[in-house]
Amino acid sequence: MTMMTPAAVVACNIYITAASSHSSTLLSLLRRAQDHCQQLRHQQNNGHNKDTTARNDAFAGNQRIMAPVAIIHAYADIPYDRSSFHLAGRPDFVSDVASRLICNALNEIDLDCSHINDNKSGENKESRHPFVGLVDHVSVMAMAYPTNDNGGSKDKCEAASNAAHEIGNRIS
C-alpha cells in the first residue's frame, strides 16, 4: 500500500450580523453551502474508484480519507442578532465554500442600519453585538498540516494564510 502525504486541513469561522430578523435567508445560505460541499465531495470522488463504501471506509496509510470540506457547525446568536458558520476541510475547498457563502450573504441580506449606534438617550433598547458590517468576522485557522520528507513540519500557518487570502481575493 502506498503512503499518502497528509493534506493540510483548515477551519474557517464566518460571523454574519443577522439572525432572527433574516432566518429564512440564513437557512437558505446554509442549505446552499451544504449543497456546495456535497457537490465538491462528488467532484473529488469522481476521480476515485466507483466503490463508494470501500472508499469511505478506506485508510490511506494512517490517514482516513475525508470529505474535502464540511460545515461542521452553524448557529444563530439571537441576543446579539448574528449568525455563525464554521467550516473545515482542505484549504482550497474551504476558501471556495466560504467565499461563496460570504458573497451570497452580501448579495441577499439587506440590513436596516438606521438603529445601529443610534442610542443617544443611553437606553439599552436591544442587546446587539457591536456593528462592524454585515460580515463582521472571518477567521481561518490551521488544524492539520503536512510534514516535509525529514519529518519536520512545514509552515503551520501557510495553508490557513493562503486560504484567507483566497477568500479575500474572491470577495473583493
Coordinates of N, CA, C and O in Angstrom, one line a residue:
M1 N 0.8 -1.2 0.0 CA 0.0 0.0 0.0 C 0.9 1.2 0.0 O 1.8 1.3 0.7
T2 N 0.6 2.2 -0.9 CA 1.4 3.4 -0.9 C 0.9 4.4 0.2 O -0.3 4.4 0.5
M3 N 1.8 5.1 0.7 CA 1.5 6.1 1.8 C 1.1 7.4 1.1 O 1.8 7.9 0.2
M4 N 0.0 8.0 1.5 CA -0.4 9.3 1.1 C 0.2 10.4 2.0 O 0.3 10.2 3.2
T5 N 0.6 11.4 1.4 CA 1.1 12.6 2.1 C -0.1 13.3 2.7 O -1.1 13.6 2.0
P6 N -0.1 13.5 4.0 CA -1.3 14.1 4.6 C -1.5 15.5 4.0 O -0.5 16.2 3.8
A7 N -2.7 15.9 3.8 CA -3.0 17.2 3.3 C -3.3 18.2 4.4 O -3.7 17.7 5.5
A8 N -3.1 19.4 4.1 CA -3.4 20.5 5.1 C -4.9 20.5 5.3 O -5.7 20.3 4.4
V9 N -5.3 20.8 6.6 CA -6.7 21.0 6.9 C -6.8 22.3 7.6 O -6.1 22.6 8.5
V10 N -7.8 23.1 7.2 CA -8.1 24.4 7.9 C -9.5 24.4 8.4 O -10.4 23.7 7.9
A11 N -9.7 25.3 9.3 CA -11.1 25.6 9.8 C -11.3 27.1 9.5 O -10.4 27.9 9.5
C12 N -12.6 27.4 9.2 CA -13.0 28.8 8.9 C -14.2 29.2 9.6 O -15.2 28.4 9.6
N13 N -14.2 30.3 10.4 CA -15.4 30.8 11.1 C -15.9 32.1 10.4 O -15.0 33.0 10.2
I14 N -17.1 32.1 10.1 CA -17.7 33.3 9.4 C -18.8 33.8 10.3 O -19.8 33.0 10.6
Y15 N -18.8 35.0 10.7 CA -19.8 35.6 11.5 C -20.5 36.7 10.7 O -19.9 37.6 10.1
I16 N -21.9 36.6 10.6 CA -22.7 37.5 9.9 C -23.7 38.2 10.8 O -24.3 37.5 11.7
T17 N -23.7 39.5 10.7 CA -24.6 40.3 11.6 C -26.0 40.2 11.1 O -26.5 41.1 10.4
A18 N -26.7 39.1 11.4 CA -28.1 38.8 11.1 C -28.4 37.5 11.7 O -27.6 36.6 11.7
A19 N -29.6 37.4 12.3 CA -30.0 36.2 12.9 C -31.5 36.1 12.7 O -32.0 35.8 11.6
S20 N -32.3 36.3 13.8 CA -33.7 36.0 13.7 C -34.4 36.9 12.7 O -35.4 36.5 12.1
S21 N -33.9 38.1 12.5 CA -34.6 39.0 11.5 C -34.4 38.5 10.1 O -35.1 39.0 9.2
H22 N -33.5 37.6 9.8 CA -33.2 37.1 8.5 C -33.1 35.6 8.5 O -32.4 35.0 7.7
S23 N -33.9 34.9 9.3 CA -33.8 33.5 9.5 C -34.0 32.7 8.2 O -33.2 31.8 7.9
S24 N -35.0 33.1 7.4 CA -35.2 32.3 6.2 C -34.0 32.4 5.2 O -33.6 31.4 4.6
T25 N -33.5 33.6 5.1 CA -32.3 33.8 4.2 C -31.1 33.1 4.7 O -30.4 32.4 3.9
L26 N -30.9 33.1 6.0 CA -29.7 32.4 6.6 C -29.9 30.9 6.4 O -28.9 30.2 6.1
L27 N -31.1 30.4 6.6 CA -31.3 28.9 6.4 C -31.0 28.6 4.9 O -30.4 27.5 4.6
S28 N -31.4 29.4 4.0 CA -31.2 29.2 2.6 C -29.7 29.3 2.3 O -29.1 28.4 1.6
L29 N -28.9 30.2 2.9 CA -27.5 30.3 2.8 C -26.8 29.0 3.3 O -25.9 28.4 2.6
L30 N -27.3 28.5 4.4 CA -26.8 27.3 5.0 C -27.0 26.1 4.1 O -26.1 25.3 3.8
R31 N -28.3 25.9 3.6 CA -28.6 24.8 2.7 C -27.8 24.8 1.4 O -27.3 23.8 1.0
R32 N -27.6 26.0 0.8 CA -26.8 26.1 -0.4 C -25.4 25.8 -0.1 O -24.7 25.2 -1.0
A33 N -24.8 26.3 1.0 CA -23.4 26.0 1.3 C -23.2 24.5 1.5 O -22.3 23.9 1.1
Q34 N -24.2 23.8 2.2 CA -24.1 22.4 2.4 C -24.2 21.7 1.0 O -23.5 20.7 0.8
D35 N -25.1 22.1 0.2 CA -25.2 21.6 -1.2 C -23.9 21.7 -1.9 O -23.4 20.8 -2.7
H36 N -23.2 22.9 -1.8 CA -22.0 23.1 -2.5 C -20.9 22.2 -1.9 O -20.1 21.6 -2.7
C37 N -20.9 22.0 -0.6 CA -19.9 21.0 0.0 C -20.2 19.6 -0.6 O -19.2 18.9 -1.0
Q38 N -21.4 19.2 -0.8 CA -21.8 17.9 -1.3 C -21.3 17.8 -2.8 O -20.8 16.8 -3.2
Q39 N -21.5 18.9 -3.6 CA -21.1 18.9 -5.0 C -19.5 18.7 -5.1 O -19.0 18.0 -5.9
L40 N -18.8 19.4 -4.2 CA -17.4 19.3 -4.2 C -16.9 17.9 -3.8 O -16.0 17.4 -4.4
R41 N -17.6 17.3 -2.9 CA -17.3 16.0 -2.4 C -17.5 15.0 -3.6 O -16.7 14.1 -3.9
H42 N -18.6 15.2 -4.4 CA -18.9 14.3 -5.5 C -17.8 14.5 -6.6 O -17.4 13.6 -7.3
Q43 N -17.4 15.8 -6.8 CA -16.4 16.1 -7.9 C -15.1 15.4 -7.5 O -14.4 14.8 -8.3
Q44 N -14.7 15.5 -6.2 CA -13.5 14.8 -5.8 C -13.6 13.3 -5.9 O -12.6 12.7 -6.4
N45 N -14.7 12.8 -5.6 CA -14.9 11.3 -5.6 C -14.9 10.8 -7.0 O -14.6 9.6 -7.2
N46 N -15.3 11.6 -8.0 CA -15.3 11.1 -9.4 C -14.0 10.7 -9.9 O -13.8 9.9 -10.8
G47 N -12.9 11.2 -9.3 CA -11.6 10.9 -9.6 C -11.1 9.6 -9.0 O -10.0 9.1 -9.2
H48 N -11.9 9.0 -8.1 CA -11.5 7.8 -7.4 C -12.3 6.6 -8.0 O -13.2 6.7 -8.8
N49 N -12.1 5.4 -7.4 CA -12.9 4.2 -7.9 C -14.3 4.4 -7.5 O -14.7 5.2 -6.8
K50 N -15.2 3.6 -8.1 CA -16.6 3.7 -8.0 C -17.2 3.1 -6.7 O -18.3 3.3 -6.4
D51 N -16.4 2.3 -6.0 CA -16.9 1.7 -4.8 C -16.9 2.7 -3.6 O -15.9 2.8 -2.9
T52 N -18.0 3.4 -3.5 CA -18.1 4.5 -2.5 C -17.9 3.9 -1.1 O -17.2 4.5 -0.3
T53 N -18.5 2.8 -0.8 CA -18.4 2.3 0.6 C -17.0 1.9 0.9 O -16.5 2.3 2.0
A54 N -16.3 1.3 0.0 CA -14.9 0.9 0.3 C -14.1 2.2 0.4 O -13.2 2.3 1.2
R55 N -14.4 3.2 -0.5 CA -13.6 4.4 -0.5 C -13.8 5.1 0.9 O -12.9 5.6 1.5
N56 N -15.1 5.2 1.3 CA -15.3 6.0 2.6 C -14.8 5.3 3.8 O -14.5 5.9 4.8
D57 N -14.6 3.9 3.7 CA -14.1 3.2 4.8 C -12.6 2.9 4.7 O -12.0 2.4 5.6
A58 N -12.0 3.4 3.6 CA -10.6 3.1 3.4 C -9.7 4.0 4.2 O -10.1 5.0 4.6
F59 N -8.5 3.5 4.4 CA -7.5 4.2 5.0 C -6.3 4.3 4.1 O -6.0 3.3 3.4
A60 N -5.7 5.5 4.0 CA -4.5 5.6 3.1 C -3.4 5.9 4.1 O -3.2 6.9 4.7
G61 N -2.6 4.9 4.3 CA -1.5 5.0 5.3 C -2.3 5.0 6.7 O -3.1 4.2 7.0
N62 N -2.0 6.0 7.5 CA -2.7 6.2 8.7 C -3.8 7.3 8.6 O -4.3 7.7 9.6
Q63 N -4.0 7.8 7.4 CA -4.9 8.9 7.3 C -6.2 8.5 6.7 O -6.3 7.8 5.7
R64 N -7.3 8.7 7.4 CA -8.6 8.4 6.9 C -9.0 9.3 5.7 O -8.7 10.5 5.8
I65 N -9.5 8.8 4.7 CA -10.0 9.7 3.6 C -11.2 10.4 4.0 O -12.2 9.8 4.5
M66 N -11.2 11.7 3.9 CA -12.3 12.5 4.4 C -12.9 13.4 3.4 O -12.3 13.6 2.3
A67 N -14.0 13.9 3.7 CA -14.7 14.9 2.7 C -13.7 16.1 2.6 O -13.1 16.5 3.5
P68 N -13.7 16.7 1.4 CA -12.8 17.8 1.2 C -13.2 19.1 2.0 O -12.4 19.9 2.3
V69 N -14.5 19.2 2.3 CA -15.0 20.4 3.1 C -16.3 20.0 3.7 O -17.1 19.3 3.1
A70 N -16.6 20.5 4.9 CA -17.9 20.3 5.5 C -18.2 21.5 6.4 O -17.3 22.2 6.9
I71 N -19.5 21.8 6.5 CA -19.9 22.8 7.5 C -20.1 22.0 8.8 O -20.9 21.0 8.9
I72 N -19.3 22.3 9.8 CA -19.3 21.5 11.0 C -20.1 22.1 12.1 O -20.4 21.4 13.1
H73 N -20.5 23.3 11.9 CA -21.3 24.0 13.0 C -21.9 25.2 12.4 O -21.3 26.0 11.7
A74 N -23.2 25.5 12.8 CA -23.8 26.8 12.4 C -24.8 27.1 13.5 O -25.4 26.2 14.1
Y75 N -24.8 28.4 13.9 CA -25.8 28.7 14.9 C -26.2 30.2 14.7 O -25.5 31.0 14.1
A76 N -27.4 30.5 15.3 CA -27.8 31.9 15.4 C -27.7 32.4 16.8 O -28.2 31.7 17.7
D77 N -27.0 33.4 17.0 CA -26.8 34.1 18.3 C -27.9 35.2 18.4 O -27.6 36.3 18.2
I78 N -29.1 34.7 18.8 CA -30.3 35.6 18.8 C -30.1 36.9 19.6 O -30.4 38.0 19.1
P79 N -29.6 36.8 20.8 CA -29.5 38.1 21.6 C -28.6 39.1 21.0 O -28.8 40.3 21.1
Y80 N -27.6 38.7 20.2 CA -26.7 39.7 19.5 C -27.0 39.8 18.0 O -26.3 40.5 17.3
D81 N -28.1 39.2 17.6 CA -28.5 39.3 16.2 C -27.4 39.0 15.2 O -27.1 39.8 14.3
R82 N -26.7 37.9 15.4 CA -25.7 37.5 14.5 C -25.7 35.9 14.3 O -26.2 35.2 15.2
S83 N -25.1 35.5 13.3 CA -25.1 34.0 13.0 C -23.6 33.7 12.6 O -22.8 34.5 12.2
S84 N -23.4 32.4 12.8 CA -22.0 31.9 12.6 C -22.1 30.6 11.8 O -22.9 29.8 12.0
F85 N -21.1 30.5 10.9 CA -20.9 29.3 10.1 C -19.5 28.8 10.3 O -18.6 29.6 10.1
H86 N -19.3 27.6 10.6 CA -18.0 27.0 10.8 C -17.7 25.9 9.8 O -18.5 25.0 9.7
L87 N -16.6 26.0 9.0 CA -16.3 25.1 8.0 C -14.9 24.4 8.3 O -14.1 25.1 9.0
A88 N -14.7 23.3 7.8 CA -13.4 22.6 8.0 C -13.1 21.8 6.7 O -14.1 21.2 6.2
G89 N -11.9 21.7 6.4 CA -11.5 20.8 5.2 C -10.2 21.3 4.6 O -9.4 22.0 5.2
R90 N -10.1 20.8 3.3 CA -8.9 21.2 2.6 C -9.0 22.7 2.3 O -10.0 23.3 2.0
P91 N -7.8 23.4 2.4 CA -7.8 24.9 2.2 C -8.5 25.4 0.9 O -9.3 26.4 1.0
D92 N -8.3 24.8 -0.2 CA -8.9 25.2 -1.4 C -10.4 25.1 -1.4 O -11.1 26.0 -1.9
F93 N -10.9 24.0 -0.9 CA -12.3 23.8 -0.8 C -13.0 24.7 0.2 O -14.1 25.2 0.0
V94 N -12.3 24.9 1.4 CA -12.8 25.8 2.4 C -13.0 27.2 1.8 O -14.0 27.9 2.0
S95 N -11.9 27.7 1.2 CA -12.0 29.0 0.6 C -13.1 29.2 -0.4 O -13.7 30.2 -0.5
D96 N -13.3 28.1 -1.2 CA -14.4 28.1 -2.2 C -15.7 28.3 -1.6 O -16.5 29.2 -1.9
V97 N -16.0 27.4 -0.6 CA -17.3 27.4 0.1 C -17.5 28.7 0.9 O -18.6 29.3 0.8
A98 N -16.5 29.1 1.6 CA -16.6 30.3 2.4 C -16.8 31.6 1.6 O -17.7 32.4 1.9
S99 N -16.1 31.7 0.5 CA -16.2 32.9 -0.3 C -17.6 33.0 -1.0 O -18.2 34.0 -1.0
R100 N -18.1 31.8 -1.4 CA -19.4 31.8 -2.0 C -20.5 32.1 -0.9 O -21.4 32.9 -1.2
L101 N -20.4 31.6 0.3 CA -21.3 31.9 1.3 C -21.3 33.4 1.7 O -22.4 34.0 1.8
I102 N -20.1 33.9 1.8 CA -20.0 35.4 2.1 C -20.6 36.2 1.0 O -21.4 37.1 1.3
C103 N -20.3 35.9 -0.2 CA -20.8 36.7 -1.4 C -22.3 36.6 -1.4 O -23.0 37.6 -1.6
N104 N -22.9 35.4 -1.2 CA -24.3 35.2 -1.2 C -25.0 36.1 -0.1 O -26.0 36.7 -0.3
A105 N -24.3 36.0 1.1 CA -24.9 36.8 2.2 C -24.9 38.3 1.9 O -25.8 39.0 2.1
L106 N -23.8 38.8 1.3 CA -23.7 40.2 1.0 C -24.7 40.6 -0.1 O -25.2 41.7 0.0
N107 N -25.0 39.7 -1.0 CA -26.0 40.0 -2.0 C -27.4 39.9 -1.6 O -28.3 40.5 -2.2
E108 N -27.7 39.0 -0.6 CA -29.0 38.7 -0.2 C -29.6 39.3 1.0 O -30.8 39.3 1.2
I109 N -28.7 39.7 1.9 CA -29.2 40.3 3.2 C -29.1 41.8 3.1 O -28.0 42.3 3.0
D110 N -30.2 42.4 3.3 CA -30.3 43.9 3.3 C -30.5 44.3 4.8 O -31.6 44.1 5.3
L111 N -29.5 44.9 5.4 CA -29.7 45.3 6.8 C -30.3 46.7 6.9 O -29.8 47.6 6.2
D112 N -31.2 46.9 7.8 CA -31.7 48.2 8.1 C -30.8 48.7 9.2 O -30.9 48.3 10.4
C113 N -29.9 49.6 8.9 CA -28.8 50.0 9.8 C -29.2 51.3 10.5 O -28.4 51.9 11.2
S114 N -30.4 51.8 10.4 CA -30.8 53.1 10.9 C -30.8 53.1 12.5 O -30.5 54.1 13.1
H115 N -31.0 51.9 13.1 CA -31.0 51.9 14.6 C -29.6 51.6 15.1 O -29.4 51.7 16.3
I116 N -28.6 51.3 14.3 CA -27.3 51.0 14.8 C -26.6 52.3 15.3 O -26.6 53.3 14.6
N117 N -26.0 52.2 16.5 CA -25.3 53.3 17.1 C -26.2 54.6 17.2 O -25.7 55.7 17.2
D118 N -27.5 54.4 17.3 CA -28.4 55.5 17.4 C -29.0 55.4 18.8 O -30.2 55.3 19.0
N119 N -28.2 55.5 19.8 CA -28.7 55.3 21.2 C -28.2 56.5 22.0 O -27.5 56.4 23.0
K120 N -28.8 57.7 21.6 CA -28.4 58.9 22.3 C -28.9 59.1 23.7 O -28.2 59.7 24.5
S121 N -30.0 58.4 24.0 CA -30.5 58.6 25.3 C -29.8 57.7 26.4 O -30.1 57.8 27.5
G122 N -29.0 56.8 25.9 CA -28.3 55.9 26.8 C -29.1 54.7 27.2 O -28.7 53.9 27.9
E123 N -30.3 54.6 26.7 CA -31.2 53.4 26.9 C -30.6 52.2 26.1 O -30.2 52.4 25.0
N124 N -30.7 51.1 26.7 CA -30.3 49.9 26.0 C -31.5 49.2 25.5 O -32.1 48.3 26.2
K125 N -32.0 49.6 24.4 CA -33.2 49.1 23.8 C -33.1 47.7 23.4 O -34.1 46.9 23.4
E126 N -32.0 47.3 22.9 CA -31.8 45.9 22.4 C -30.3 45.5 22.7 O -29.4 46.4 22.6
S127 N -30.1 44.3 22.9 CA -28.8 43.8 23.1 C -28.3 43.4 21.7 O -28.8 42.5 21.1
R128 N -27.2 44.0 21.3 CA -26.7 43.8 19.9 C -25.2 43.8 19.9 O -24.6 44.6 20.6
H129 N -24.7 42.9 19.2 CA -23.2 42.8 19.0 C -22.8 44.1 18.3 O -23.5 44.6 17.5
P130 N -21.7 44.7 18.7 CA -21.2 45.9 18.1 C -21.1 45.7 16.6 O -20.6 44.7 16.1
F131 N -21.7 46.6 15.8 CA -21.8 46.5 14.4 C -20.5 46.9 13.7 O -20.0 48.0 13.9
V132 N -20.0 46.0 12.9 CA -18.8 46.2 12.1 C -19.1 46.2 10.7 O -18.6 47.0 9.9
G133 N -20.1 45.4 10.3 CA -20.5 45.2 8.9 C -21.3 44.0 8.8 O -21.5 43.2 9.8
L134 N -21.9 43.7 7.7 CA -22.8 42.5 7.6 C -21.9 41.3 7.8 O -22.3 40.4 8.6
V135 N -20.8 41.2 7.2 CA -19.9 40.1 7.6 C -18.8 40.7 8.5 O -18.0 41.4 8.1
D136 N -19.0 40.4 9.8 CA -18.2 41.1 10.8 C -16.9 40.4 11.2 O -16.1 41.0 11.9
H137 N -16.8 39.1 10.8 CA -15.6 38.4 11.2 C -15.4 37.1 10.3 O -16.4 36.4 10.1
V138 N -14.3 37.0 9.8 CA -13.9 35.8 9.1 C -12.5 35.4 9.6 O -11.6 36.2 9.5
S139 N -12.4 34.2 10.1 CA -11.1 33.7 10.6 C -10.8 32.4 10.0 O -11.7 31.6 9.8
V140 N -9.5 32.1 9.7 CA -9.1 30.8 9.1 C -7.9 30.4 10.0 O -7.0 31.1 10.2
M141 N -8.0 29.1 10.5 CA -7.0 28.6 11.3 C -6.5 27.2 10.8 O -7.3 26.5 10.2
A142 N -5.2 27.0 11.0 CA -4.7 25.7 10.6 C -5.1 24.6 11.6 O -5.1 24.8 12.8
M143 N -5.6 23.5 11.1 CA -6.0 22.3 12.0 C -5.0 21.2 11.9 O -4.7 20.5 12.9
A144 N -4.5 20.9 10.7 CA -3.5 19.9 10.4 C -2.7 20.4 9.3 O -3.2 21.1 8.4
Y145 N -1.5 19.9 9.2 CA -0.6 20.4 8.2 C 0.3 19.2 7.8 O 0.7 18.4 8.6
P146 N 0.8 19.3 6.5 CA 1.7 18.2 6.1 C 3.1 18.4 6.7 O 3.4 19.4 7.2
T147 N 3.9 17.3 6.6 CA 5.2 17.4 7.1 C 6.2 17.2 5.9 O 5.8 16.7 4.9
N148 N 7.4 17.7 6.1 CA 8.3 17.6 5.0 C 8.9 16.2 5.0 O 8.6 15.4 5.9
D149 N 9.8 15.9 4.1 CA 10.3 14.5 4.0 C 11.2 14.1 5.2 O 11.4 12.9 5.4
N150 N 11.7 15.1 5.9 CA 12.5 14.8 7.0 C 11.7 14.6 8.3 O 12.3 14.5 9.4
G151 N 10.4 14.7 8.2 CA 9.6 14.5 9.4 C 9.3 15.8 10.1 O 8.5 15.9 11.0
G152 N 9.9 16.9 9.7 CA 9.6 18.2 10.3 C 8.4 18.8 9.7 O 8.0 18.5 8.6
S153 N 7.8 19.7 10.4 CA 6.6 20.3 9.9 C 6.9 21.5 9.0 O 7.8 22.2 9.2
K154 N 6.1 21.6 7.9 CA 6.2 22.8 7.1 C 5.5 23.9 7.8 O 5.0 23.8 8.9
D155 N 5.5 25.1 7.3 CA 4.9 26.3 7.9 C 3.5 25.9 8.3 O 2.6 25.7 7.4
K156 N 3.2 25.9 9.6 CA 1.9 25.5 10.1 C 0.8 26.5 9.6 O -0.4 26.1 9.5
C157 N 1.1 27.7 9.4 CA 0.1 28.7 9.1 C 0.0 29.0 7.6 O -0.9 29.7 7.2
E158 N 0.8 28.4 6.8 CA 0.8 28.7 5.4 C -0.5 28.4 4.7 O -1.0 29.2 3.9
A159 N -1.0 27.2 4.9 CA -2.3 26.8 4.3 C -3.4 27.7 4.8 O -4.3 28.1 3.9
A160 N -3.5 28.0 6.0 CA -4.5 28.9 6.6 C -4.4 30.3 6.0 O -5.4 31.0 5.6
S161 N -3.2 30.8 5.9 CA -2.9 32.1 5.3 C -3.3 32.2 3.9 O -4.0 33.1 3.4
N162 N -2.9 31.2 3.1 CA -3.3 31.1 1.7 C -4.8 31.1 1.5 O -5.4 31.7 0.6
A163 N -5.5 30.3 2.3 CA -7.0 30.2 2.2 C -7.6 31.5 2.6 O -8.5 32.0 1.9
A164 N -7.1 32.2 3.6 CA -7.7 33.5 4.0 C -7.5 34.5 2.9 O -8.4 35.3 2.5
H165 N -6.3 34.5 2.2 CA -6.0 35.4 1.1 C -6.9 35.1 0.0 O -7.4 36.0 -0.7
E166 N -7.2 33.8 -0.3 CA -8.0 33.5 -1.4 C -9.5 33.9 -1.2 O -10.2 34.4 -2.1
I167 N -9.9 33.8 0.1 CA -11.3 34.3 0.4 C -11.4 35.8 0.2 O -12.3 36.3 -0.4
G168 N -10.4 36.5 0.7 CA -10.3 38.0 0.5 C -10.3 38.3 -1.0 O -11.0 39.3 -1.4
N169 N -9.5 37.6 -1.8 CA -9.5 38.0 -3.2 C -10.8 37.7 -3.9 O -11.2 38.4 -4.8
R170 N -11.5 36.7 -3.5 CA -12.8 36.3 -4.2 C -13.9 37.2 -3.8 O -14.8 37.4 -4.6
I171 N -13.9 37.8 -2.6 CA -15.0 38.6 -2.2 C -14.7 40.1 -2.4 O -15.7 40.9 -2.3
S172 N -13.5 40.5 -2.8 CA -13.3 41.9 -3.0 C -13.5 42.3 -4.5 O -13.7 41.6 -5.3

